[in-house]
Amino acid sequence: MLKAVIFDDEYIVTQGLQMMVDWSKYGIQLVGTAADGLTARQMVRELQPDIVMTDIRMPGLTGLELIEQIMKEKPDTACIVFSGFNEFEYIRTALKLGVIDYLDKPITLEKIDEALQRTIARIGHQQEHVQMRTQLEANKDALLEKATLDLLLLGADAVPAWRAAFGEADADRLAGVTVLAATGRGERLDEHPSYRIISFPYGKEWITFAVHFELPADELWEYLTLFSLQTHLTIGSGQTYTSAAEAGLSYKEAIRALRYAVFLEEKGWTRFVPVEEHLPSGLTDKEEEIVFCMRTGNKEGLLRQLDQYKHEMEVQRLSPEQVEQEVLKLAYIGYQVAKESGWDAKQQANVSYRELGEMSSRDRMFEWLQEQMEMLHNFMREEKHATSHNAVEKALAFIDQNYSLSCTLQEVAEHVGMNATYLSLLFKERVGISYIKYVTKLRMEQAKMLLLKGMLVNDVSKKVGYFNYRHFTEQFKKYTGVTPSQYREGHGMTKLHDTQDPSSSEQ
């Protein structure tokens, strides 16, 4: 049985976790708790726990200082940190020290359950890795995956270690990097001379890191399109960047694209579209969550995130000036998101920022913020109902006229004069299916009609907007259950000029 300890100077945390978590369910024995860093260090040395769960800020010795000493004395210890301070530098330092999970307060049973599941799996992997290392010295693939994950999370600081694990010669050939994130575990993508693939699970997603040796990456995009159809996965991808140090940007974009695709119940491949230049760069996870709730109309989620945001500010004990700055930033983000649905920026002139600055109470500042965000959310909801009909009807008319061309969501959004992400959400709500599913349905129904007229499959493919014959065939079979030739022959039709039709070999 694994041994665990909990260190936190808040009595409610240690007692709550001790009493409320069914440790035996995980095969874990809770062997001790401590409220200060010095006692915690002595307890670790005496009890030799497998798992250490510690707060970052404690008297005597901070959680990070404690972990640094643990890693020197017993580096295979699984360390989990939690804190009410959601600051990037803390996370960055913790990851450098080898921490395997970081939980923000308040700590819930759900968070603990997920963290323990990941930790147990990680310990199992570590034990397997030690055994393998004893036999084979090192597992190069595992090291590369770890180095790649560090690259995605830490950025430039992790580049040297990643290059060493990847191979200096191949790293020198790097022309670009792209990150993809998929729901569930998928098959590994095939290798190709123009790119190299690194895939591994992380959290609830399956991450694929593509290193391009040539750009543009047409071979990979063609293969990925077919792969996503054959596996029925939902895949999100970030933009391609020319430096390994920028891989983290592509990773964040891939996760964001995947999340919107899952919300829209969209299978297949969804690319991140950079349509949010008006938003501040480098949004925190909390700010990203608030943006997502506003766009998807999730008022309950929005209020919950604002409440958590307020709690985090209180824990950090910021000065009134700092709180005012943070509140204004979040309000500005809200205004910019509302502009996607027609909010007039001039309306912001009615907001008295001087009045906010004169508020001495932190609670009053947050009341003001909540009032602003609720007002913007209500505006977006009302505006959605008022404008959705005309906007979507205009989009449908444009799609009907241009579906045989590329007809991307971004092009439709530009035609309608709307943010692409907002239009996709509006489209799904109004039509009942996502934009991609609608275009696919339109193309497939037109293809069925053309096939029954006796047109060659290759010509039908181009006629309905698929200039890759294999992609069209895969989409048609997914939509109808049969290949284009089988569909036509099943309706008593024969191919014209069989020798010129590539579909003669499709099955």
PDB file of N, CA, C and O in Angstrom, residues 235-292:
ATOM      1  N   ILE A 235     -10.738  16.372 -32.792  1.00  0.00           N
ATOM      2  CA  ILE A 235      -9.347  16.826 -32.733  1.00  0.00           C
ATOM      3  C   ILE A 235      -9.298  18.340 -32.893  1.00  0.00           C
ATOM      4  O   ILE A 235      -9.958  18.901 -33.777  1.00  0.00           O
ATOM      5  N   GLY A 236      -8.545  18.995 -32.047  1.00  0.00           N
ATOM      6  CA  GLY A 236      -8.301  20.422 -32.179  1.00  0.00           C
ATOM      7  C   GLY A 236      -6.822  20.656 -32.429  1.00  0.00           C
ATOM      8  O   GLY A 236      -5.980  19.972 -31.855  1.00  0.00           O
ATOM      9  N   SER A 237      -6.506  21.606 -33.288  1.00  0.00           N
ATOM     10  CA  SER A 237      -5.089  21.879 -33.565  1.00  0.00           C
ATOM     11  C   SER A 237      -4.810  23.362 -33.443  1.00  0.00           C
ATOM     12  O   SER A 237      -5.649  24.207 -33.747  1.00  0.00           O
ATOM     13  N   GLY A 238      -3.601  23.671 -32.960  1.00  0.00           N
ATOM     14  CA  GLY A 238      -3.159  25.051 -32.877  1.00  0.00           C
ATOM     15  C   GLY A 238      -2.503  25.477 -34.175  1.00  0.00           C
ATOM     16  O   GLY A 238      -2.429  24.714 -35.138  1.00  0.00           O
ATOM     17  N   GLN A 239      -2.024  26.710 -34.197  1.00  0.00           N
ATOM     18  CA  GLN A 239      -1.316  27.198 -35.371  1.00  0.00           C
ATOM     19  C   GLN A 239       0.089  26.595 -35.424  1.00  0.00           C
ATOM     20  O   GLN A 239       0.601  26.068 -34.435  1.00  0.00           O
ATOM     21  N   THR A 240       0.697  26.690 -36.580  1.00  0.00           N
ATOM     22  CA  THR A 240       2.072  26.228 -36.751  1.00  0.00           C
ATOM     23  C   THR A 240       3.034  27.374 -36.465  1.00  0.00           C
ATOM     24  O   THR A 240       2.865  28.486 -36.983  1.00  0.00           O
ATOM     25  N   TYR A 241       4.028  27.104 -35.619  1.00  0.00           N
ATOM     26  CA  TYR A 241       5.041  28.110 -35.270  1.00  0.00           C
ATOM     27  C   TYR A 241       6.412  27.611 -35.718  1.00  0.00           C
ATOM     28  O   TYR A 241       6.661  26.406 -35.766  1.00  0.00           O
ATOM     29  N   THR A 242       7.280  28.535 -36.027  1.00  0.00           N
ATOM     30  CA  THR A 242       8.576  28.174 -36.601  1.00  0.00           C
ATOM     31  C   THR A 242       9.659  27.926 -35.555  1.00  0.00           C
ATOM     32  O   THR A 242      10.792  27.624 -35.906  1.00  0.00           O
ATOM     33  N   SER A 243       9.329  28.060 -34.282  1.00  0.00           N
ATOM     34  CA  SER A 243      10.312  27.864 -33.217  1.00  0.00           C
ATOM     35  C   SER A 243       9.773  26.889 -32.188  1.00  0.00           C
ATOM     36  O   SER A 243       8.599  26.942 -31.813  1.00  0.00           O
ATOM     37  N   ALA A 244      10.646  25.988 -31.703  1.00  0.00           N
ATOM     38  CA  ALA A 244      10.238  25.041 -30.668  1.00  0.00           C
ATOM     39  C   ALA A 244       9.838  25.775 -29.398  1.00  0.00           C
ATOM     40  O   ALA A 244       8.969  25.308 -28.651  1.00  0.00           O
ATOM     41  N   ALA A 245      10.420  26.922 -29.139  1.00  0.00           N
ATOM     42  CA  ALA A 245      10.108  27.685 -27.934  1.00  0.00           C
ATOM     43  C   ALA A 245       8.670  28.178 -27.924  1.00  0.00           C
ATOM     44  O   ALA A 245       8.126  28.511 -26.864  1.00  0.00           O
ATOM     45  N   GLU A 246       8.035  28.236 -29.102  1.00  0.00           N
ATOM     46  CA  GLU A 246       6.655  28.712 -29.204  1.00  0.00           C
ATOM     47  C   GLU A 246       5.643  27.574 -29.198  1.00  0.00           C
ATOM     48  O   GLU A 246       4.452  27.802 -29.414  1.00  0.00           O
ATOM     49  N   ALA A 247       6.103  26.354 -28.941  1.00  0.00           N
ATOM     50  CA  ALA A 247       5.207  25.195 -28.948  1.00  0.00           C
ATOM     51  C   ALA A 247       4.065  25.350 -27.953  1.00  0.00           C
ATOM     52  O   ALA A 247       2.945  24.889 -28.195  1.00  0.00           O
ATOM     53  N   GLY A 248       4.325  26.004 -26.825  1.00  0.00           N
ATOM     54  CA  GLY A 248       3.291  26.197 -25.815  1.00  0.00           C
ATOM     55  C   GLY A 248       2.111  27.003 -26.333  1.00  0.00           C
ATOM     56  O   GLY A 248       0.966  26.778 -25.916  1.00  0.00           O
ATOM     57  N   LEU A 249       2.367  27.949 -27.238  1.00  0.00           N
ATOM     58  CA  LEU A 249       1.281  28.738 -27.829  1.00  0.00           C
ATOM     59  C   LEU A 249       0.368  27.845 -28.654  1.00  0.00           C
ATOM     60  O   LEU A 249      -0.861  27.927 -28.567  1.00  0.00           O
ATOM     61  N   SER A 250       0.973  26.977 -29.461  1.00  0.00           N
ATOM     62  CA  SER A 250       0.197  26.052 -30.281  1.00  0.00           C
ATOM     63  C   SER A 250      -0.593  25.091 -29.402  1.00  0.00           C
ATOM     64  O   SER A 250      -1.736  24.727 -29.719  1.00  0.00           O
ATOM     65  N   TYR A 251      -0.003  24.678 -28.285  1.00  0.00           N
ATOM     66  CA  TYR A 251      -0.681  23.764 -27.361  1.00  0.00           C
ATOM     67  C   TYR A 251      -1.939  24.412 -26.777  1.00  0.00           C
ATOM     68  O   TYR A 251      -3.021  23.808 -26.755  1.00  0.00           O
ATOM     69  N   LYS A 252      -1.823  25.645 -26.306  1.00  0.00           N
ATOM     70  CA  LYS A 252      -2.977  26.346 -25.740  1.00  0.00           C
ATOM     71  C   LYS A 252      -4.070  26.524 -26.793  1.00  0.00           C
ATOM     72  O   LYS A 252      -5.264  26.392 -26.495  1.00  0.00           O
ATOM     73  N   GLU A 253      -3.672  26.838 -28.034  1.00  0.00           N
ATOM     74  CA  GLU A 253      -4.654  27.008 -29.101  1.00  0.00           C
ATOM     75  C   GLU A 253      -5.348  25.688 -29.437  1.00  0.00           C
ATOM     76  O   GLU A 253      -6.553  25.659 -29.707  1.00  0.00           O
ATOM     77  N   ALA A 254      -4.592  24.594 -29.400  1.00  0.00           N
ATOM     78  CA  ALA A 254      -5.168  23.276 -29.683  1.00  0.00           C
ATOM     79  C   ALA A 254      -6.211  22.908 -28.637  1.00  0.00           C
ATOM     80  O   ALA A 254      -7.293  22.396 -28.968  1.00  0.00           O
ATOM     81  N   ILE A 255      -5.898  23.162 -27.375  1.00  0.00           N
ATOM     82  CA  ILE A 255      -6.845  22.868 -26.291  1.00  0.00           C
ATOM     83  C   ILE A 255      -8.098  23.726 -26.443  1.00  0.00           C
ATOM     84  O   ILE A 255      -9.232  23.257 -26.249  1.00  0.00           O
ATOM     85  N   ARG A 256      -7.916  24.988 -26.812  1.00  0.00           N
ATOM     86  CA  ARG A 256      -9.066  25.869 -26.986  1.00  0.00           C
ATOM     87  C   ARG A 256      -9.936  25.414 -28.165  1.00  0.00           C
ATOM     88  O   ARG A 256     -11.165  25.357 -28.063  1.00  0.00           O
ATOM     89  N   ALA A 257      -9.291  25.054 -29.282  1.00  0.00           N
ATOM     90  CA  ALA A 257     -10.044  24.573 -30.443  1.00  0.00           C
ATOM     91  C   ALA A 257     -10.801  23.296 -30.118  1.00  0.00           C
ATOM     92  O   ALA A 257     -11.956  23.114 -30.509  1.00  0.00           O
ATOM     93  N   LEU A 258     -10.155  22.406 -29.360  1.00  0.00           N
ATOM     94  CA  LEU A 258     -10.801  21.148 -28.971  1.00  0.00           C
ATOM     95  C   LEU A 258     -12.005  21.429 -28.083  1.00  0.00           C
ATOM     96  O   LEU A 258     -13.065  20.799 -28.241  1.00  0.00           O
ATOM     97  N   ARG A 259     -11.875  22.362 -27.169  1.00  0.00           N
ATOM     98  CA  ARG A 259     -12.971  22.620 -26.239  1.00  0.00           C
ATOM     99  C   ARG A 259     -14.206  23.141 -26.971  1.00  0.00           C
ATOM    100  O   ARG A 259     -15.330  22.725 -26.688  1.00  0.00           O
ATOM    101  N   TYR A 260     -14.017  24.056 -27.913  1.00  0.00           N
ATOM    102  CA  TYR A 260     -15.162  24.565 -28.661  1.00  0.00           C
ATOM    103  C   TYR A 260     -15.759  23.469 -29.548  1.00  0.00           C
ATOM    104  O   TYR A 260     -16.978  23.391 -29.722  1.00  0.00           O
ATOM    105  N   ALA A 261     -14.906  22.617 -30.106  1.00  0.00           N
ATOM    106  CA  ALA A 261     -15.397  21.514 -30.940  1.00  0.00           C
ATOM    107  C   ALA A 261     -16.246  20.550 -30.114  1.00  0.00           C
ATOM    108  O   ALA A 261     -17.293  20.078 -30.564  1.00  0.00           O
ATOM    109  N   VAL A 262     -15.807  20.254 -28.899  1.00  0.00           N
ATOM    110  CA  VAL A 262     -16.569  19.366 -28.011  1.00  0.00           C
ATOM    111  C   VAL A 262     -17.903  20.011 -27.643  1.00  0.00           C
ATOM    112  O   VAL A 262     -18.951  19.350 -27.630  1.00  0.00           O
ATOM    113  N   PHE A 263     -17.887  21.311 -27.368  1.00  0.00           N
ATOM    114  CA  PHE A 263     -19.126  22.017 -27.033  1.00  0.00           C
ATOM    115  C   PHE A 263     -20.112  21.959 -28.188  1.00  0.00           C
ATOM    116  O   PHE A 263     -21.318  21.809 -27.990  1.00  0.00           O
ATOM    117  N   LEU A 264     -19.596  22.068 -29.405  1.00  0.00           N
ATOM    118  CA  LEU A 264     -20.452  22.032 -30.594  1.00  0.00           C
ATOM    119  C   LEU A 264     -20.771  20.612 -31.032  1.00  0.00           C
ATOM    120  O   LEU A 264     -21.424  20.408 -32.050  1.00  0.00           O
ATOM    121  N   GLU A 265     -20.268  19.625 -30.260  1.00  0.00           N
ATOM    122  CA  GLU A 265     -20.480  18.208 -30.578  1.00  0.00           C
ATOM    123  C   GLU A 265     -19.995  17.893 -31.990  1.00  0.00           C
ATOM    124  O   GLU A 265     -20.630  17.186 -32.757  1.00  0.00           O
ATOM    125  N   GLU A 266     -18.824  18.419 -32.307  1.00  0.00           N
ATOM    126  CA  GLU A 266     -18.256  18.277 -33.640  1.00  0.00           C
ATOM    127  C   GLU A 266     -17.163  17.219 -33.667  1.00  0.00           C
ATOM    128  O   GLU A 266     -16.172  17.341 -32.967  1.00  0.00           O
ATOM    129  N   LYS A 267     -17.376  16.175 -34.446  1.00  0.00           N
ATOM    130  CA  LYS A 267     -16.337  15.172 -34.646  1.00  0.00           C
ATOM    131  C   LYS A 267     -15.401  15.641 -35.752  1.00  0.00           C
ATOM    132  O   LYS A 267     -15.739  16.488 -36.564  1.00  0.00           O
ATOM    133  N   GLY A 268     -14.219  15.036 -35.806  1.00  0.00           N
ATOM    134  CA  GLY A 268     -13.272  15.390 -36.857  1.00  0.00           C
ATOM    135  C   GLY A 268     -12.269  16.424 -36.376  1.00  0.00           C
ATOM    136  O   GLY A 268     -12.040  16.601 -35.182  1.00  0.00           O
ATOM    137  N   TRP A 269     -11.702  17.116 -37.320  1.00  0.00           N
ATOM    138  CA  TRP A 269     -10.574  18.000 -37.054  1.00  0.00           C
ATOM    139  C   TRP A 269     -11.020  19.456 -37.069  1.00  0.00           C
ATOM    140  O   TRP A 269     -11.603  19.921 -38.044  1.00  0.00           O
ATOM    141  N   THR A 270     -10.734  20.192 -36.005  1.00  0.00           N
ATOM    142  CA  THR A 270     -11.051  21.613 -35.900  1.00  0.00           C
ATOM    143  C   THR A 270      -9.761  22.389 -35.706  1.00  0.00           C
ATOM    144  O   THR A 270      -9.026  22.152 -34.758  1.00  0.00           O
ATOM    145  N   ARG A 271      -9.485  23.315 -36.612  1.00  0.00           N
ATOM    146  CA  ARG A 271      -8.281  24.136 -36.494  1.00  0.00           C
ATOM    147  C   ARG A 271      -8.585  25.399 -35.688  1.00  0.00           C
ATOM    148  O   ARG A 271      -9.670  25.951 -35.772  1.00  0.00           O
ATOM    149  N   PHE A 272      -7.601  25.832 -34.924  1.00  0.00           N
ATOM    150  CA  PHE A 272      -7.719  27.099 -34.220  1.00  0.00           C
ATOM    151  C   PHE A 272      -7.659  28.228 -35.237  1.00  0.00           C
ATOM    152  O   PHE A 272      -6.798  28.259 -36.121  1.00  0.00           O
ATOM    153  N   VAL A 273      -8.623  29.154 -35.130  1.00  0.00           N
ATOM    154  CA  VAL A 273      -8.653  30.307 -36.024  1.00  0.00           C
ATOM    155  C   VAL A 273      -8.329  31.553 -35.212  1.00  0.00           C
ATOM    156  O   VAL A 273      -9.046  31.869 -34.251  1.00  0.00           O
ATOM    157  N   PRO A 274      -7.262  32.266 -35.553  1.00  0.00           N
ATOM    158  CA  PRO A 274      -6.871  33.444 -34.772  1.00  0.00           C
ATOM    159  C   PRO A 274      -7.776  34.633 -35.053  1.00  0.00           C
ATOM    160  O   PRO A 274      -7.450  35.513 -35.837  1.00  0.00           O
ATOM    161  N   VAL A 275      -8.948  34.648 -34.401  1.00  0.00           N
ATOM    162  CA  VAL A 275      -9.916  35.716 -34.663  1.00  0.00           C
ATOM    163  C   VAL A 275     -10.128  36.595 -33.436  1.00  0.00           C
ATOM    164  O   VAL A 275     -11.086  37.338 -33.351  1.00  0.00           O
ATOM    165  N   GLU A 276      -9.222  36.526 -32.447  1.00  0.00           N
ATOM    166  CA  GLU A 276      -9.453  37.234 -31.197  1.00  0.00           C
ATOM    167  C   GLU A 276      -8.371  38.278 -30.921  1.00  0.00           C
ATOM    168  O   GLU A 276      -7.939  38.473 -29.799  1.00  0.00           O
ATOM    169  N   GLU A 277      -7.938  38.941 -31.996  1.00  0.00           N
ATOM    170  CA  GLU A 277      -6.846  39.888 -31.821  1.00  0.00           C
ATOM    171  C   GLU A 277      -7.223  41.032 -30.885  1.00  0.00           C
ATOM    172  O   GLU A 277      -6.367  41.692 -30.303  1.00  0.00           O
ATOM    173  N   HIS A 278      -8.534  41.292 -30.735  1.00  0.00           N
ATOM    174  CA  HIS A 278      -8.961  42.393 -29.881  1.00  0.00           C
ATOM    175  C   HIS A 278      -8.865  42.051 -28.400  1.00  0.00           C
ATOM    176  O   HIS A 278      -8.943  42.936 -27.561  1.00  0.00           O
ATOM    177  N   LEU A 279      -8.715  40.766 -28.080  1.00  0.00           N
ATOM    178  CA  LEU A 279      -8.572  40.376 -26.680  1.00  0.00           C
ATOM    179  C   LEU A 279      -7.115  40.509 -26.250  1.00  0.00           C
ATOM    180  O   LEU A 279      -6.204  40.322 -27.061  1.00  0.00           O
ATOM    181  N   PRO A 280      -6.877  40.796 -24.980  1.00  0.00           N
ATOM    182  CA  PRO A 280      -5.487  40.882 -24.496  1.00  0.00           C
ATOM    183  C   PRO A 280      -4.772  39.549 -24.708  1.00  0.00           C
ATOM    184  O   PRO A 280      -5.391  38.488 -24.626  1.00  0.00           O
ATOM    185  N   SER A 281      -3.493  39.610 -24.985  1.00  0.00           N
ATOM    186  CA  SER A 281      -2.736  38.374 -25.166  1.00  0.00           C
ATOM    187  C   SER A 281      -2.383  37.781 -23.811  1.00  0.00           C
ATOM    188  O   SER A 281      -2.315  38.484 -22.804  1.00  0.00           O
ATOM    189  N   GLY A 282      -2.165  36.468 -23.799  1.00  0.00           N
ATOM    190  CA  GLY A 282      -1.736  35.803 -22.583  1.00  0.00           C
ATOM    191  C   GLY A 282      -2.789  35.754 -21.490  1.00  0.00           C
ATOM    192  O   GLY A 282      -2.500  36.019 -20.318  1.00  0.00           O
ATOM    193  N   LEU A 283      -4.051  35.441 -21.856  1.00  0.00           N
ATOM    194  CA  LEU A 283      -5.095  35.317 -20.838  1.00  0.00           C
ATOM    195  C   LEU A 283      -4.782  34.152 -19.905  1.00  0.00           C
ATOM    196  O   LEU A 283      -4.273  33.124 -20.332  1.00  0.00           O
ATOM    197  N   THR A 284      -5.114  34.309 -18.638  1.00  0.00           N
ATOM    198  CA  THR A 284      -4.944  33.221 -17.689  1.00  0.00           C
ATOM    199  C   THR A 284      -6.024  32.176 -17.927  1.00  0.00           C
ATOM    200  O   THR A 284      -7.010  32.414 -18.636  1.00  0.00           O
ATOM    201  N   ASP A 285      -5.859  31.006 -17.312  1.00  0.00           N
ATOM    202  CA  ASP A 285      -6.871  29.955 -17.450  1.00  0.00           C
ATOM    203  C   ASP A 285      -8.223  30.439 -16.938  1.00  0.00           C
ATOM    204  O   ASP A 285      -9.265  30.122 -17.520  1.00  0.00           O
ATOM    205  N   LYS A 286      -8.219  31.185 -15.853  1.00  0.00           N
ATOM    206  CA  LYS A 286      -9.467  31.696 -15.293  1.00  0.00           C
ATOM    207  C   LYS A 286     -10.137  32.671 -16.253  1.00  0.00           C
ATOM    208  O   LYS A 286     -11.366  32.629 -16.449  1.00  0.00           O
ATOM    209  N   GLU A 287      -9.347  33.543 -16.856  1.00  0.00           N
ATOM    210  CA  GLU A 287      -9.901  34.497 -17.818  1.00  0.00           C
ATOM    211  C   GLU A 287     -10.420  33.785 -19.061  1.00  0.00           C
ATOM    212  O   GLU A 287     -11.467  34.149 -19.612  1.00  0.00           O
ATOM    213  N   GLU A 288      -9.704  32.757 -19.510  1.00  0.00           N
ATOM    214  CA  GLU A 288     -10.177  31.957 -20.649  1.00  0.00           C
ATOM    215  C   GLU A 288     -11.517  31.308 -20.317  1.00  0.00           C
ATOM    216  O   GLU A 288     -12.413  31.232 -21.158  1.00  0.00           O
ATOM    217  N   GLU A 289     -11.652  30.827 -19.086  1.00  0.00           N
ATOM    218  CA  GLU A 289     -12.898  30.173 -18.660  1.00  0.00           C
ATOM    219  C   GLU A 289     -14.053  31.172 -18.674  1.00  0.00           C
ATOM    220  O   GLU A 289     -15.171  30.836 -19.081  1.00  0.00           O
ATOM    221  N   ILE A 290     -13.799  32.384 -18.238  1.00  0.00           N
ATOM    222  CA  ILE A 290     -14.838  33.415 -18.234  1.00  0.00           C
ATOM    223  C   ILE A 290     -15.260  33.763 -19.657  1.00  0.00           C
ATOM    224  O   ILE A 290     -16.456  33.914 -19.955  1.00  0.00           O
ATOM    225  N   VAL A 291     -14.296  33.886 -20.564  1.00  0.00           N
ATOM    226  CA  VAL A 291     -14.604  34.148 -21.975  1.00  0.00           C
ATOM    227  C   VAL A 291     -15.465  33.025 -22.543  1.00  0.00           C
ATOM    228  O   VAL A 291     -16.462  33.265 -23.235  1.00  0.00           O
ATOM    229  N   PHE A 292     -15.117  31.776 -22.229  1.00  0.00           N
ATOM    230  CA  PHE A 292     -15.862  30.622 -22.732  1.00  0.00           C
ATOM    231  C   PHE A 292     -17.303  30.653 -22.216  1.00  0.00           C
ATOM    232  O   PHE A 292     -18.250  30.405 -22.975  1.00  0.00           O
TER     233      PHE A 292
END
